[in-house]
mmCIF file of C-alpha atoms in Angstrom:
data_model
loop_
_atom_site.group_PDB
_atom_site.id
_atom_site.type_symbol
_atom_site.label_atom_id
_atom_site.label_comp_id
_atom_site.label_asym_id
_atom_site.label_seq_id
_atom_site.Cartn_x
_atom_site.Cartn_y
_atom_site.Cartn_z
ATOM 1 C CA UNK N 1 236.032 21.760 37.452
ATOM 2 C CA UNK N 2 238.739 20.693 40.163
ATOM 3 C CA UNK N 3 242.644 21.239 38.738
ATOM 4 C CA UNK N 4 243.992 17.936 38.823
ATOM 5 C CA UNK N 5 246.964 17.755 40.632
ATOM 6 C CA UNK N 6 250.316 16.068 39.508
ATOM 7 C CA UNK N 7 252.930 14.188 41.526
ATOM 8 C CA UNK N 8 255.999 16.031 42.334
ATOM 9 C CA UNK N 9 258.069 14.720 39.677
ATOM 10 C CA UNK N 10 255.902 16.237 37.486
ATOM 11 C CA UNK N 11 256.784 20.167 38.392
ATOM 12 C CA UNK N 12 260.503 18.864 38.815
ATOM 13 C CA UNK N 13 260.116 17.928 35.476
ATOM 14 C CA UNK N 14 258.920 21.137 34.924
ATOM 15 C CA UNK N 15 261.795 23.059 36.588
ATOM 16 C CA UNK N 16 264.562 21.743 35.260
ATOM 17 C CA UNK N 17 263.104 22.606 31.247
ATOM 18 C CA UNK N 18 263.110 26.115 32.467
ATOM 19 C CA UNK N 19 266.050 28.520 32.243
ATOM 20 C CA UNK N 20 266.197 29.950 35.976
ATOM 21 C CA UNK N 21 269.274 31.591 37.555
ATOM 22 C CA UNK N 22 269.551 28.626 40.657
ATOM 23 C CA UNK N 23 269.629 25.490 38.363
ATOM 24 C CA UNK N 24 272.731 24.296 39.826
ATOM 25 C CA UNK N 25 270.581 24.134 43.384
ATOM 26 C CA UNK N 26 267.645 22.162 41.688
ATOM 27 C CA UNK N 27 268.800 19.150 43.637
ATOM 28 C CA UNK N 28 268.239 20.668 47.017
ATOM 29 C CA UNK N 29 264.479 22.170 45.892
ATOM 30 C CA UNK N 30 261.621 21.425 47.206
ATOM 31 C CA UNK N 31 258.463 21.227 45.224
ATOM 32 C CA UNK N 32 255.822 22.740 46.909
ATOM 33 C CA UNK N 33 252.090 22.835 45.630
ATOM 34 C CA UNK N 34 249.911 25.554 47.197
ATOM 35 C CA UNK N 35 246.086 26.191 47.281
ATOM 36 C CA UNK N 36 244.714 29.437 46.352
ATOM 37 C CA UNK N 37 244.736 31.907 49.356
ATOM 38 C CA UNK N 38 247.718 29.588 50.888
ATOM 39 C CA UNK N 39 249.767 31.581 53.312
ATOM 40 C CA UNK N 40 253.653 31.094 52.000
ATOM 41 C CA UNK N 41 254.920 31.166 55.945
ATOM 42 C CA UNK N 42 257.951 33.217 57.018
ATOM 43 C CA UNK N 43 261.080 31.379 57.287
ATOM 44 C CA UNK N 44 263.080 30.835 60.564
ATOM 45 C CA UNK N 45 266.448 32.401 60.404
ATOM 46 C CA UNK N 46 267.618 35.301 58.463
ATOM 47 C CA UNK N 47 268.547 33.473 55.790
ATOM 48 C CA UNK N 48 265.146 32.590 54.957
ATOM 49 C CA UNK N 49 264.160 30.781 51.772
ATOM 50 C CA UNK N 50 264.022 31.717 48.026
ATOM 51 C CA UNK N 51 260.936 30.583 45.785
ATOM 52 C CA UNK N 52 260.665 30.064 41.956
ATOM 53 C CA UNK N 53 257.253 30.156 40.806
ATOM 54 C CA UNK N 54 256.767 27.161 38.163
ATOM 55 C CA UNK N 55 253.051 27.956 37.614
ATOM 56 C CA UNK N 56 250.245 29.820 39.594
ATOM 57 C CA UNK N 57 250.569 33.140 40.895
ATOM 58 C CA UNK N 58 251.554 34.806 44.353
ATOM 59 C CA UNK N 59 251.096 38.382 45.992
ATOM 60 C CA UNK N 60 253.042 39.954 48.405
ATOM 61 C CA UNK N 61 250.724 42.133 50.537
ATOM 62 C CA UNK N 62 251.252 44.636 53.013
ATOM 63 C CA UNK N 63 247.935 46.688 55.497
ATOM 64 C CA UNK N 64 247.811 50.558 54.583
ATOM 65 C CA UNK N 65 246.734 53.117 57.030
ATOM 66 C CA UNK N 66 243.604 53.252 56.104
ATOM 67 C CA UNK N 67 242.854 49.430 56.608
ATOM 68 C CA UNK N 68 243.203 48.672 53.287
ATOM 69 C CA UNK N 69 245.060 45.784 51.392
ATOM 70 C CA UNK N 70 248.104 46.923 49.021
ATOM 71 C CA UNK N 71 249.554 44.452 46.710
ATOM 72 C CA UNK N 72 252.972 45.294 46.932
ATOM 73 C CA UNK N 73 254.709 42.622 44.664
ATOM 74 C CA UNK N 74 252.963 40.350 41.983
ATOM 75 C CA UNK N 75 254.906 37.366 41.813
ATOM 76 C CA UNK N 76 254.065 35.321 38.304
ATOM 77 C CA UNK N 77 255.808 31.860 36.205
ATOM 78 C CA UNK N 78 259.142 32.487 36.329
ATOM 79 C CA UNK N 79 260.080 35.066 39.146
ATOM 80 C CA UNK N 80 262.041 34.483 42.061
ATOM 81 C CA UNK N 81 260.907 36.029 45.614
ATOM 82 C CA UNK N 82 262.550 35.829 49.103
ATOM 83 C CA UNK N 83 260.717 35.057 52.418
ATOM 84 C CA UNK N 84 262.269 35.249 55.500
ATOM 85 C CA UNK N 85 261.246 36.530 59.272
ATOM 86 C CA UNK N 86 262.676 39.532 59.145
ATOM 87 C CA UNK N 87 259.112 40.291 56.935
ATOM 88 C CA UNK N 88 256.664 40.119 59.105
ATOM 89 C CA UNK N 89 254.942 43.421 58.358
ATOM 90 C CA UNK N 90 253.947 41.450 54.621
ATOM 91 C CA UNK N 91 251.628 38.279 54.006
ATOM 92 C CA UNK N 92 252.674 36.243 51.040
ATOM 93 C CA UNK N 93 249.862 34.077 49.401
ATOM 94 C CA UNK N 94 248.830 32.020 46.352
ATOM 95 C CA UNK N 95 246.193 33.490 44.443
ATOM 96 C CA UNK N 96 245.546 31.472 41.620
ATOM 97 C CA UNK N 97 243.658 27.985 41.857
ATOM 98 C CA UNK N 98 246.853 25.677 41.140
ATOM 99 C CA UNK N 99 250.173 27.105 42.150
ATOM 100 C CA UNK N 100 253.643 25.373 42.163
ATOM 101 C CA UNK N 101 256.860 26.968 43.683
ATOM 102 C CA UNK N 102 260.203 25.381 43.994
ATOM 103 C CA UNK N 103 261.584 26.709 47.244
ATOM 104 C CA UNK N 104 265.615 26.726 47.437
ATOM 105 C CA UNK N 105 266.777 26.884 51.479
ATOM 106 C CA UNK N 106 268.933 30.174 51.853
ATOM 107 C CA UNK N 107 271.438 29.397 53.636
ATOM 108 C CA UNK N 108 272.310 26.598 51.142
ATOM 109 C CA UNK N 109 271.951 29.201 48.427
ATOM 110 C CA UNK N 110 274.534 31.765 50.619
ATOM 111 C CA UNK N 111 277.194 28.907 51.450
ATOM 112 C CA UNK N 112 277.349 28.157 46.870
ATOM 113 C CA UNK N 113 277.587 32.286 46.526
ATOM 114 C CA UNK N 114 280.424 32.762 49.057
ATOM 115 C CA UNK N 115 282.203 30.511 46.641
ATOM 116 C CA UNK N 116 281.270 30.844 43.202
ATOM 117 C CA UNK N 117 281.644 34.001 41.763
ATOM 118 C CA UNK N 118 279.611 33.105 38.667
ATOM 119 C CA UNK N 119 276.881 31.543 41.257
ATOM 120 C CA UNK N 120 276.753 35.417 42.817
ATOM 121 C CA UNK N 121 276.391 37.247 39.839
ATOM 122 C CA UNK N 122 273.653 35.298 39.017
ATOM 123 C CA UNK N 123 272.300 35.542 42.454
ATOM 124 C CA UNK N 124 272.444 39.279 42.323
ATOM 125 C CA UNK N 125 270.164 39.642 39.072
ATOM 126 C CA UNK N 126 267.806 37.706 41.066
ATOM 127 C CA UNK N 127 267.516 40.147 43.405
ATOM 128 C CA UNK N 128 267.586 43.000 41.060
ATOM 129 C CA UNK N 129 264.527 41.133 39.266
ATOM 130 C CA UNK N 130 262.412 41.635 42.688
ATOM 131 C CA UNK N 131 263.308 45.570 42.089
ATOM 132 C CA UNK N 132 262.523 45.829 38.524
ATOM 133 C CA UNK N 133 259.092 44.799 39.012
ATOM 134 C CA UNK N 134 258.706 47.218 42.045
ATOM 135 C CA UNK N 135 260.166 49.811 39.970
ATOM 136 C CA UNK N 136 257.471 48.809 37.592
ATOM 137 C CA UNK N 137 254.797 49.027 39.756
ATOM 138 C CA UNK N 138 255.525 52.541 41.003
ATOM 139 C CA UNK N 139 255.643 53.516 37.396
ATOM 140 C CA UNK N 140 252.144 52.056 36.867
ATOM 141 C CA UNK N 141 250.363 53.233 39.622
ATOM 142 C CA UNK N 142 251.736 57.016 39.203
ATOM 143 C CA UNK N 143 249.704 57.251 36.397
ATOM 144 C CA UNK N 144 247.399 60.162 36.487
ATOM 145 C CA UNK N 145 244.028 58.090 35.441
ATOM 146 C CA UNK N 146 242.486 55.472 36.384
ATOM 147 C CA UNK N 147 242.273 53.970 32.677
ATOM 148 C CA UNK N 148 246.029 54.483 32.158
ATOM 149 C CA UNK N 149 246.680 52.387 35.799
ATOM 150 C CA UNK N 150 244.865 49.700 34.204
ATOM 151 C CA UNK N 151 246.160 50.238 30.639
ATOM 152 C CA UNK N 152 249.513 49.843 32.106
ATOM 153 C CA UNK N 153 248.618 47.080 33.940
ATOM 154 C CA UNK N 154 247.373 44.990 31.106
ATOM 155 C CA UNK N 155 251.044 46.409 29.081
ATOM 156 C CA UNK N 156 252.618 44.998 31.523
ATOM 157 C CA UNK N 157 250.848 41.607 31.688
ATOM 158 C CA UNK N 158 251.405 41.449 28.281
ATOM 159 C CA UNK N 159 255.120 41.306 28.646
ATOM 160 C CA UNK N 160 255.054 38.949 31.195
ATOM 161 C CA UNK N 161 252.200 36.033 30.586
ATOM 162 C CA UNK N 162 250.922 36.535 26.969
ATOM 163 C CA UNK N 163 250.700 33.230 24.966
ATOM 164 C CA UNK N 164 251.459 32.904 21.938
ATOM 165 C CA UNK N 165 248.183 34.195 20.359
ATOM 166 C CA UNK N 166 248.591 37.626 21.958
ATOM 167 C CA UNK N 167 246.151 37.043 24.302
ATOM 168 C CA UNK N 168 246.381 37.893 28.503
ATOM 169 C CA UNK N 169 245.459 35.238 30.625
ATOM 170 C CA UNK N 170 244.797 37.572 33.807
ATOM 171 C CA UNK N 171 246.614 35.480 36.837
ATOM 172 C CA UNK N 172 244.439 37.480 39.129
ATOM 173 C CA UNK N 173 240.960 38.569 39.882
ATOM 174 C CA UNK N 174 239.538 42.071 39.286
ATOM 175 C CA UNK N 175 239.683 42.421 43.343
ATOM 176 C CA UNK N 176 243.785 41.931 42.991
ATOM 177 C CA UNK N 177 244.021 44.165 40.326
ATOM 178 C CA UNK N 178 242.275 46.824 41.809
ATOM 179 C CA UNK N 179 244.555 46.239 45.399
ATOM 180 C CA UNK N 180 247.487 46.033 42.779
ATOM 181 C CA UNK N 181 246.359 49.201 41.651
ATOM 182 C CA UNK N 182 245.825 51.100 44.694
ATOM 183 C CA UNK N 183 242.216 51.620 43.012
ATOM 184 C CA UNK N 184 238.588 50.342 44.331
ATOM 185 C CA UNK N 185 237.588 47.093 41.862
ATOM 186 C CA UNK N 186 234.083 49.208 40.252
ATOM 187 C CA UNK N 187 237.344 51.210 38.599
ATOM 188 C CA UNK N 188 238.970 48.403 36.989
ATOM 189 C CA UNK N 189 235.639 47.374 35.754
ATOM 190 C CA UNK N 190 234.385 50.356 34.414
ATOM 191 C CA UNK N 191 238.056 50.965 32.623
ATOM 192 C CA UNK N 192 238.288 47.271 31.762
ATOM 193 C CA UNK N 193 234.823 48.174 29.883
ATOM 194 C CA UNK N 194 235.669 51.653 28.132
ATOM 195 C CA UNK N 195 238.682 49.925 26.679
ATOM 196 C CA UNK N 196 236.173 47.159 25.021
ATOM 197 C CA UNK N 197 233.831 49.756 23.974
ATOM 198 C CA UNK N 198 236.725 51.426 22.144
ATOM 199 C CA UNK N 199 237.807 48.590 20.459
ATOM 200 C CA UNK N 200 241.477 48.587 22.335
ATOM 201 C CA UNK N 201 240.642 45.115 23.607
ATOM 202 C CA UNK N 202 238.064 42.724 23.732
ATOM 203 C CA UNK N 203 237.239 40.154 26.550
ATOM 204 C CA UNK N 204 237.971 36.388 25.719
ATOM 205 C CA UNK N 205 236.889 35.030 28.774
ATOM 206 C CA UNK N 206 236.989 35.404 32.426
ATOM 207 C CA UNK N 207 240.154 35.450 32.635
ATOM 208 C CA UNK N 208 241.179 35.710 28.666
ATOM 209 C CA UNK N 209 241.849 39.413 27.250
ATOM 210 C CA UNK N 210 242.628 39.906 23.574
ATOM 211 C CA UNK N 211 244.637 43.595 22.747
ATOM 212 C CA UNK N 212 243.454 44.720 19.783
ATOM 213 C CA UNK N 213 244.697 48.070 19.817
ATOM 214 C CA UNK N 214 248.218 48.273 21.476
ATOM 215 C CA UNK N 215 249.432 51.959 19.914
ATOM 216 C CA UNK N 216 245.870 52.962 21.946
ATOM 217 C CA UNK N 217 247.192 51.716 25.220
ATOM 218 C CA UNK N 218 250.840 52.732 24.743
ATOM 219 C CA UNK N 219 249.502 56.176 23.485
ATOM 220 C CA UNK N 220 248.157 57.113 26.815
ATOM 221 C CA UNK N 221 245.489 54.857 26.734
ATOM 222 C CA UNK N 222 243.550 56.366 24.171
ATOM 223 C CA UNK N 223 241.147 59.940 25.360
ATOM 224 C CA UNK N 224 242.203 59.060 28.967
ATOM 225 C CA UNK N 225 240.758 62.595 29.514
ATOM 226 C CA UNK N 226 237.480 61.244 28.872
ATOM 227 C CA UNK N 227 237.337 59.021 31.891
ATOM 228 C CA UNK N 228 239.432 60.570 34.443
ATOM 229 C CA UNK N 229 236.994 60.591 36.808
ATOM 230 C CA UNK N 230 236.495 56.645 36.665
#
């Protein structure tokens, strides 16, 4: 079923309900409404150009030396990212069917920091948020297993996108997770499917996963042993 897509009013609308560390630049945003696989292009000038997702998903991705796709970053509702050209070794696209970003110019965001301390505090945890979740993803993928990768990975969702029902809504495919993961996709199905045989989660959907058994997952993931060689 094709998304139906709103005027931009509507994600202004949007953006200005939600607490977000450049409201006082929300006047010089720009909605911008992206398909999925949409390039986000590299902005002219070193100042480049900051982006607040509103709803969707992104991915940051860089080309290992083998040939293969990384997903370095994983931006999701709510997290800020930075494009500029000094970045052309990464390609930043929309991955999920309907996603909105508000994008703030830099150089307009710069000129309000130079003069507000308050402005560049705030500024600065923006930043920091971009490291957290790269910190995070470090953690995640130095797991020894492949079951506690994608153990972690669903943790982590958790914090970030679960409703209010405790379910996941997965923002990506199994393909993304598996380049997230720095793991072939036949692994995050087969551990995706040892966790439901277990009983630590069960499969609402698609997209839709239900944790059942969080101590399991925080606990190691369960016998990790078990499936080590997934």
């Amino acid at each position: 079923m094709k998304k139906e897509i709103h005027p931009a009013d509507y994600y202004r609308r949007m953006l200005a309900m939600q607490p977000h560390a450049l409201k006082r630049l929300e006047a010089f945003a720009k909605i911008m409404a992206c398909n999925r696989g949409q390039e986000i292009p590299n902005s002219p000038g070193p100042a480049g150009h900051w982006y607040y997702v509103i709803i969707g998903a992104v991915r940051r991705c860089a080309m290992r030396s083998d040939g293969r796709r990384q997903i370095v970053d994983l931006m999701l509702p709510r997290d800020f990212f930075f494009v500029s050209d000094r970045q052309n070794e990464a390609t930043i696209e929309a991955i999920a069917d309907e996603t909105v970003l508000a994008s703030f110019p830099g150089r307009r965001v710069e000129l309000v920091a130079e003069s507000d301390v308050e402005f560049a505090r705030e500024l600065r945890d923006v930043a920091f948020q971009s490291l957290t979740r790269s910190q995070a993803q470090l953690l995640i993928i130095g797991r020894f297993t492949a079951l506690e990768k994608v153990g972690s990975f669903l943790l982590s969702l958790d914090a970030r996108v679960s409703n209010a029902s405790g379910q996941v809504v997965l923002p990506v495919s199994r393909y993304d997770i598996a380049d997230y993961l720095a793991v072939s996709v036949e692994t995050v199905c087969r551990a995706l499917t040892h966790l439901k045989q277990r009983g630590v989660i069960r499969l609402a959907g698609k997209r839709t996963i239900k944790i059942l058994n969080r101590r399991a997952l925080e606990d190691r993931i369960g016998e990790s042993s078990t499936v080590a060689s997934v």
